[in-house]
Amino acid sequence: MCDEYYPSPVCFNEGCMNAITNHITFEFHAAFKYLYMGAVFGQYIKERPGVAKFFLEAATEERGHGIQMMDYLNMRGFEYNENFRFSKDDLWKINGNHVTDTSDLVSLKIREALQEAVNMEIDVTEKILQVVAKCADDYHAADVFTNPILEEQYTGLRKLQGAIRTYDALIKGNSGNEELAEFIFDKKVLKGEIL
Ligand SMILES: [Fe+2]
């Protein structure tokens, strides 16, 4: 769509801009989910400060992606007035239940949260690929969504998958003592040795 301020050589492709607008929802959804997981592991009953810090930082990062995308639409002169809706039902669940009860928290494993993060990031990556496809006629938008955005997805996914591998190795190395393995894992995350 072009107008007097955005002549045809620089105007945007509406299908591409709409795809970006719709994608912003998933970035904020990821931000809320990470915020929730960070809050869960930060509670005294779990006391995993490393993992809590990682998830809270991931939440900030996802929120940053959403803002980065809004800035991009702005830069291209696209007017958006989307209302984003979020439900607590979209947040993290274990066995179909939101993790709020003390008993759920006690039995909760870091590995389940990491796996949830991997699943979500794979889903977001697939959605970014769809945005790139819808922006095939808008070279700059397709470029921005490929690098840095897609690049960061693959890097982040690789780190999460590596962290799960390290987690499993720690369990094995501590003869199945998951509490001790979790404690060591969390300390390593806090020191920046994992993730
Ligand atoms: Fe993101």
PDB file of C-alpha atoms and ligand atoms in Angstrom:
ATOM      1  CA  MET A   1       0.000   0.000   0.000  1.00  0.00           C
ATOM      2  CA  CYS A   2       1.420   3.382  -1.026  1.00  0.00           C
ATOM      3  CA  ASP A   3       0.382   6.955  -0.473  1.00  0.00           C
ATOM      4  CA  GLU A   4       1.892  10.387  -1.025  1.00  0.00           C
ATOM      5  CA  TYR A   5       4.326   9.899   1.869  1.00  0.00           C
ATOM      6  CA  TYR A   6       5.285   6.347   0.913  1.00  0.00           C
ATOM      7  CA  PRO A   7       5.815   6.255  -2.856  1.00  0.00           C
ATOM      8  CA  SER A   8       5.913   2.892  -4.628  1.00  0.00           C
ATOM      9  CA  PRO A   9       9.714   2.287  -4.465  1.00  0.00           C
ATOM     10  CA  VAL A  10       9.634   2.213  -0.645  1.00  0.00           C
ATOM     11  CA  CYS A  11       6.029   1.329   0.233  1.00  0.00           C
ATOM     12  CA  PHE A  12       5.171  -1.789   2.174  1.00  0.00           C
ATOM     13  CA  ASN A  13       3.483  -5.016   1.204  1.00  0.00           C
ATOM     14  CA  GLU A  14       0.258  -5.198   3.187  1.00  0.00           C
ATOM     15  CA  GLY A  15       0.116  -9.018   3.427  1.00  0.00           C
ATOM     16  CA  CYS A  16       3.617  -9.022   4.877  1.00  0.00           C
ATOM     17  CA  MET A  17       2.857  -6.217   7.347  1.00  0.00           C
ATOM     18  CA  ASN A  18      -0.302  -8.019   8.519  1.00  0.00           C
ATOM     19  CA  ALA A  19       1.696 -11.223   9.029  1.00  0.00           C
ATOM     20  CA  ILE A  20       4.180  -9.284  11.208  1.00  0.00           C
ATOM     21  CA  THR A  21       1.333  -7.643  13.166  1.00  0.00           C
ATOM     22  CA  ASN A  22      -0.230 -11.039  13.870  1.00  0.00           C
ATOM     23  CA  HIS A  23       3.121 -12.484  14.871  1.00  0.00           C
ATOM     24  CA  ILE A  24       3.618  -9.889  17.624  1.00  0.00           C
ATOM     25  CA  THR A  25       0.974 -11.760  19.678  1.00  0.00           C
ATOM     26  CA  PHE A  26       3.181 -14.856  19.823  1.00  0.00           C
ATOM     27  CA  GLU A  27       6.180 -12.859  21.060  1.00  0.00           C
ATOM     28  CA  PHE A  28       4.170 -11.373  23.936  1.00  0.00           C
ATOM     29  CA  HIS A  29       2.623 -14.756  24.641  1.00  0.00           C
ATOM     30  CA  ALA A  30       6.162 -16.198  24.949  1.00  0.00           C
ATOM     31  CA  ALA A  31       7.086 -13.283  27.239  1.00  0.00           C
ATOM     32  CA  PHE A  32       4.156 -14.034  29.580  1.00  0.00           C
ATOM     33  CA  LYS A  33       4.911 -17.750  29.617  1.00  0.00           C
ATOM     34  CA  TYR A  34       8.576 -17.160  30.524  1.00  0.00           C
ATOM     35  CA  LEU A  35       7.538 -14.642  33.179  1.00  0.00           C
ATOM     36  CA  TYR A  36       5.227 -17.251  34.683  1.00  0.00           C
ATOM     37  CA  MET A  37       7.896 -19.961  34.637  1.00  0.00           C
ATOM     38  CA  GLY A  38      10.419 -17.553  36.203  1.00  0.00           C
ATOM     39  CA  ALA A  39       7.953 -16.715  38.976  1.00  0.00           C
ATOM     40  CA  VAL A  40       7.339 -20.427  39.623  1.00  0.00           C
ATOM     41  CA  PHE A  41      11.040 -21.284  40.058  1.00  0.00           C
ATOM     42  CA  GLY A  42      11.697 -18.119  42.050  1.00  0.00           C
ATOM     43  CA  GLN A  43       9.322 -19.139  44.847  1.00  0.00           C
ATOM     44  CA  TYR A  44      10.931 -20.255  48.107  1.00  0.00           C
ATOM     45  CA  ILE A  45       9.426 -23.714  47.830  1.00  0.00           C
ATOM     46  CA  LYS A  46      11.470 -24.347  44.667  1.00  0.00           C
ATOM     47  CA  GLU A  47      14.333 -21.894  45.260  1.00  0.00           C
ATOM     48  CA  ARG A  48      16.060 -22.225  41.897  1.00  0.00           C
ATOM     49  CA  PRO A  49      17.408 -18.684  41.468  1.00  0.00           C
ATOM     50  CA  GLY A  50      19.501 -19.510  38.384  1.00  0.00           C
ATOM     51  CA  VAL A  51      16.613 -20.988  36.434  1.00  0.00           C
ATOM     52  CA  ALA A  52      14.248 -18.235  37.653  1.00  0.00           C
ATOM     53  CA  LYS A  53      16.725 -15.584  36.450  1.00  0.00           C
ATOM     54  CA  PHE A  54      17.084 -17.296  33.080  1.00  0.00           C
ATOM     55  CA  PHE A  55      13.310 -17.420  32.507  1.00  0.00           C
ATOM     56  CA  LEU A  56      12.781 -13.837  33.667  1.00  0.00           C
ATOM     57  CA  GLU A  57      15.533 -12.635  31.309  1.00  0.00           C
ATOM     58  CA  ALA A  58      13.988 -14.703  28.502  1.00  0.00           C
ATOM     59  CA  ALA A  59      10.663 -12.937  29.232  1.00  0.00           C
ATOM     60  CA  THR A  60      12.356  -9.541  28.846  1.00  0.00           C
ATOM     61  CA  GLU A  61      13.953 -10.720  25.601  1.00  0.00           C
ATOM     62  CA  GLU A  62      10.612 -11.862  24.133  1.00  0.00           C
ATOM     63  CA  ARG A  63       8.968  -8.593  25.127  1.00  0.00           C
ATOM     64  CA  GLY A  64      11.879  -6.865  23.363  1.00  0.00           C
ATOM     65  CA  HIS A  65      11.138  -8.867  20.205  1.00  0.00           C
ATOM     66  CA  GLY A  66       7.521  -7.703  20.279  1.00  0.00           C
ATOM     67  CA  ILE A  67       8.640  -4.080  20.617  1.00  0.00           C
ATOM     68  CA  GLN A  68      11.272  -4.553  17.885  1.00  0.00           C
ATOM     69  CA  MET A  69       8.507  -5.761  15.532  1.00  0.00           C
ATOM     70  CA  MET A  70       6.219  -2.843  16.411  1.00  0.00           C
ATOM     71  CA  ASP A  71       9.133  -0.479  15.737  1.00  0.00           C
ATOM     72  CA  TYR A  72       9.675  -2.185  12.409  1.00  0.00           C
ATOM     73  CA  LEU A  73       6.035  -1.683  11.345  1.00  0.00           C
ATOM     74  CA  ASN A  74       6.360   1.924  12.433  1.00  0.00           C
ATOM     75  CA  MET A  75       9.532   2.414  10.443  1.00  0.00           C
ATOM     76  CA  ARG A  76       7.810   1.069   7.321  1.00  0.00           C
ATOM     77  CA  GLY A  77       4.870   3.418   7.804  1.00  0.00           C
ATOM     78  CA  PHE A  78       2.341   0.681   8.561  1.00  0.00           C
ATOM     79  CA  GLU A  79      -0.558   1.650  10.787  1.00  0.00           C
ATOM     80  CA  TYR A  80      -1.567  -1.084  13.173  1.00  0.00           C
ATOM     81  CA  ASN A  81      -4.329  -1.056  15.744  1.00  0.00           C
ATOM     82  CA  GLU A  82      -4.370  -4.666  16.803  1.00  0.00           C
ATOM     83  CA  ASN A  83      -5.823  -5.624  20.180  1.00  0.00           C
ATOM     84  CA  PHE A  84      -3.801  -8.477  21.611  1.00  0.00           C
ATOM     85  CA  ARG A  85      -5.715 -10.849  23.888  1.00  0.00           C
ATOM     86  CA  PHE A  86      -4.111 -13.137  26.402  1.00  0.00           C
ATOM     87  CA  SER A  87      -5.570 -15.739  28.677  1.00  0.00           C
ATOM     88  CA  LYS A  88      -4.023 -17.413  31.673  1.00  0.00           C
ATOM     89  CA  ASP A  89      -5.125 -20.667  30.035  1.00  0.00           C
ATOM     90  CA  ASP A  90      -2.288 -20.163  27.541  1.00  0.00           C
ATOM     91  CA  LEU A  91       0.298 -20.242  30.300  1.00  0.00           C
ATOM     92  CA  TRP A  92       2.392 -23.191  31.292  1.00  0.00           C
ATOM     93  CA  LYS A  93       0.581 -26.304  32.499  1.00  0.00           C
ATOM     94  CA  ILE A  94       1.847 -29.584  33.859  1.00  0.00           C
ATOM     95  CA  ASN A  95      -0.504 -32.498  33.135  1.00  0.00           C
ATOM     96  CA  GLY A  96      -3.150 -29.994  32.051  1.00  0.00           C
ATOM     97  CA  ASN A  97      -3.007 -27.978  35.303  1.00  0.00           C
ATOM     98  CA  HIS A  98      -1.568 -24.553  35.995  1.00  0.00           C
ATOM     99  CA  VAL A  99       1.277 -24.840  38.457  1.00  0.00           C
ATOM    100  CA  THR A 100       0.058 -22.981  41.516  1.00  0.00           C
ATOM    101  CA  ASP A 101      -0.418 -25.549  44.294  1.00  0.00           C
ATOM    102  CA  THR A 102       2.421 -26.175  46.739  1.00  0.00           C
ATOM    103  CA  SER A 103       2.265 -29.916  46.033  1.00  0.00           C
ATOM    104  CA  ASP A 104       2.652 -29.273  42.285  1.00  0.00           C
ATOM    105  CA  LEU A 105       5.585 -26.966  42.935  1.00  0.00           C
ATOM    106  CA  VAL A 106       7.418 -29.481  45.099  1.00  0.00           C
ATOM    107  CA  SER A 107       7.308 -32.211  42.466  1.00  0.00           C
ATOM    108  CA  LEU A 108       8.012 -29.840  39.609  1.00  0.00           C
ATOM    109  CA  LYS A 109      11.169 -30.528  37.600  1.00  0.00           C
ATOM    110  CA  ILE A 110      13.368 -28.015  35.772  1.00  0.00           C
ATOM    111  CA  ARG A 111      13.477 -30.438  32.866  1.00  0.00           C
ATOM    112  CA  GLU A 112       9.723 -30.091  32.283  1.00  0.00           C
ATOM    113  CA  ALA A 113      10.058 -26.310  32.081  1.00  0.00           C
ATOM    114  CA  LEU A 114      13.038 -26.543  29.707  1.00  0.00           C
ATOM    115  CA  GLN A 115      11.119 -28.947  27.477  1.00  0.00           C
ATOM    116  CA  GLU A 116       8.152 -26.562  27.497  1.00  0.00           C
ATOM    117  CA  ALA A 117      10.509 -23.758  26.425  1.00  0.00           C
ATOM    118  CA  VAL A 118      11.891 -25.917  23.570  1.00  0.00           C
ATOM    119  CA  ASN A 119       8.367 -26.799  22.364  1.00  0.00           C
ATOM    120  CA  MET A 120       7.305 -23.165  22.451  1.00  0.00           C
ATOM    121  CA  GLU A 121      10.430 -21.946  20.623  1.00  0.00           C
ATOM    122  CA  ILE A 122       9.967 -24.572  17.887  1.00  0.00           C
ATOM    123  CA  ASP A 123       6.393 -23.354  17.481  1.00  0.00           C
ATOM    124  CA  VAL A 124       7.484 -19.687  17.317  1.00  0.00           C
ATOM    125  CA  THR A 125      10.221 -20.590  14.796  1.00  0.00           C
ATOM    126  CA  GLU A 126       7.631 -22.224  12.533  1.00  0.00           C
ATOM    127  CA  LYS A 127       5.498 -19.085  12.782  1.00  0.00           C
ATOM    128  CA  ILE A 128       8.478 -16.872  11.897  1.00  0.00           C
ATOM    129  CA  LEU A 129       9.125 -19.034   8.815  1.00  0.00           C
ATOM    130  CA  GLN A 130       5.507 -18.350   7.796  1.00  0.00           C
ATOM    131  CA  VAL A 131       6.100 -14.598   8.192  1.00  0.00           C
ATOM    132  CA  VAL A 132       9.226 -14.843   5.995  1.00  0.00           C
ATOM    133  CA  ALA A 133       7.173 -16.714   3.357  1.00  0.00           C
ATOM    134  CA  LYS A 134       4.442 -14.055   3.443  1.00  0.00           C
ATOM    135  CA  CYS A 135       7.137 -11.367   3.065  1.00  0.00           C
ATOM    136  CA  ALA A 136       8.692 -12.992  -0.025  1.00  0.00           C
ATOM    137  CA  ASP A 137       7.896  -9.841  -2.058  1.00  0.00           C
ATOM    138  CA  ASP A 138       9.198  -7.493   0.624  1.00  0.00           C
ATOM    139  CA  TYR A 139      12.926  -8.164   0.653  1.00  0.00           C
ATOM    140  CA  HIS A 140      13.809  -5.999   3.633  1.00  0.00           C
ATOM    141  CA  ALA A 141      11.103  -7.386   5.928  1.00  0.00           C
ATOM    142  CA  ALA A 142      12.003 -10.951   4.902  1.00  0.00           C
ATOM    143  CA  ASP A 143      15.669 -10.141   5.610  1.00  0.00           C
ATOM    144  CA  VAL A 144      14.966  -8.727   9.085  1.00  0.00           C
ATOM    145  CA  PHE A 145      12.865 -11.764   9.995  1.00  0.00           C
ATOM    146  CA  THR A 146      15.601 -14.087   8.737  1.00  0.00           C
ATOM    147  CA  ASN A 147      18.499 -12.349  10.441  1.00  0.00           C
ATOM    148  CA  PRO A 148      18.566 -11.361  13.299  1.00  0.00           C
ATOM    149  CA  ILE A 149      15.178 -12.851  14.261  1.00  0.00           C
ATOM    150  CA  LEU A 150      15.405 -16.393  12.827  1.00  0.00           C
ATOM    151  CA  GLU A 151      19.112 -16.513  13.655  1.00  0.00           C
ATOM    152  CA  GLU A 152      18.292 -15.835  17.336  1.00  0.00           C
ATOM    153  CA  GLN A 153      15.618 -18.545  17.322  1.00  0.00           C
ATOM    154  CA  TYR A 154      18.055 -21.214  16.140  1.00  0.00           C
ATOM    155  CA  THR A 155      20.768 -20.062  18.563  1.00  0.00           C
ATOM    156  CA  GLY A 156      18.314 -20.034  21.488  1.00  0.00           C
ATOM    157  CA  LEU A 157      16.927 -23.452  20.598  1.00  0.00           C
ATOM    158  CA  ARG A 158      20.409 -24.931  20.409  1.00  0.00           C
ATOM    159  CA  LYS A 159      21.203 -23.568  23.885  1.00  0.00           C
ATOM    160  CA  LEU A 160      17.992 -24.991  25.382  1.00  0.00           C
ATOM    161  CA  GLN A 161      18.581 -28.387  23.800  1.00  0.00           C
ATOM    162  CA  GLY A 162      22.167 -28.370  25.099  1.00  0.00           C
ATOM    163  CA  ALA A 163      20.911 -27.466  28.583  1.00  0.00           C
ATOM    164  CA  ILE A 164      18.502 -30.441  28.564  1.00  0.00           C
ATOM    165  CA  ARG A 165      21.381 -32.723  27.578  1.00  0.00           C
ATOM    166  CA  THR A 166      23.511 -31.328  30.449  1.00  0.00           C
ATOM    167  CA  TYR A 167      20.569 -31.780  32.843  1.00  0.00           C
ATOM    168  CA  ASP A 168      20.187 -35.445  31.853  1.00  0.00           C
ATOM    169  CA  ALA A 169      23.946 -36.008  32.195  1.00  0.00           C
ATOM    170  CA  LEU A 170      23.893 -34.504  35.716  1.00  0.00           C
ATOM    171  CA  ILE A 171      21.041 -36.823  36.760  1.00  0.00           C
ATOM    172  CA  LYS A 172      22.971 -39.819  35.424  1.00  0.00           C
ATOM    173  CA  GLY A 173      26.245 -38.667  36.987  1.00  0.00           C
ATOM    174  CA  ASN A 174      24.552 -38.296  40.380  1.00  0.00           C
ATOM    175  CA  SER A 175      23.089 -41.812  40.322  1.00  0.00           C
ATOM    176  CA  GLY A 176      19.563 -40.567  39.669  1.00  0.00           C
ATOM    177  CA  ASN A 177      19.604 -38.107  42.599  1.00  0.00           C
ATOM    178  CA  GLU A 178      17.469 -35.524  40.854  1.00  0.00           C
ATOM    179  CA  GLU A 179      17.392 -33.058  43.767  1.00  0.00           C
ATOM    180  CA  LEU A 180      21.194 -32.826  43.850  1.00  0.00           C
ATOM    181  CA  ALA A 181      21.435 -32.704  40.050  1.00  0.00           C
ATOM    182  CA  GLU A 182      18.864 -29.868  39.963  1.00  0.00           C
ATOM    183  CA  PHE A 183      20.758 -27.968  42.646  1.00  0.00           C
ATOM    184  CA  ILE A 184      24.039 -28.242  40.692  1.00  0.00           C
ATOM    185  CA  PHE A 185      22.308 -27.401  37.403  1.00  0.00           C
ATOM    186  CA  ASP A 186      20.752 -24.284  38.912  1.00  0.00           C
ATOM    187  CA  LYS A 187      24.115 -23.110  40.315  1.00  0.00           C
ATOM    188  CA  LYS A 188      25.686 -23.575  36.881  1.00  0.00           C
ATOM    189  CA  VAL A 189      22.927 -21.526  35.230  1.00  0.00           C
ATOM    190  CA  LEU A 190      23.429 -18.806  37.852  1.00  0.00           C
ATOM    191  CA  LYS A 191      27.177 -18.722  37.100  1.00  0.00           C
ATOM    192  CA  GLY A 192      26.499 -18.506  33.379  1.00  0.00           C
ATOM    193  CA  GLU A 193      28.009 -21.912  32.587  1.00  0.00           C
ATOM    194  CA  ILE A 194      24.730 -23.215  31.132  1.00  0.00           C
ATOM    195  CA  LEU A 195      22.216 -21.299  28.943  1.00  0.00           C
TER     196      LEU A 195
HETATM  197 FE    FE B   1      11.133 -14.102  20.295  1.00  0.00          FE
END
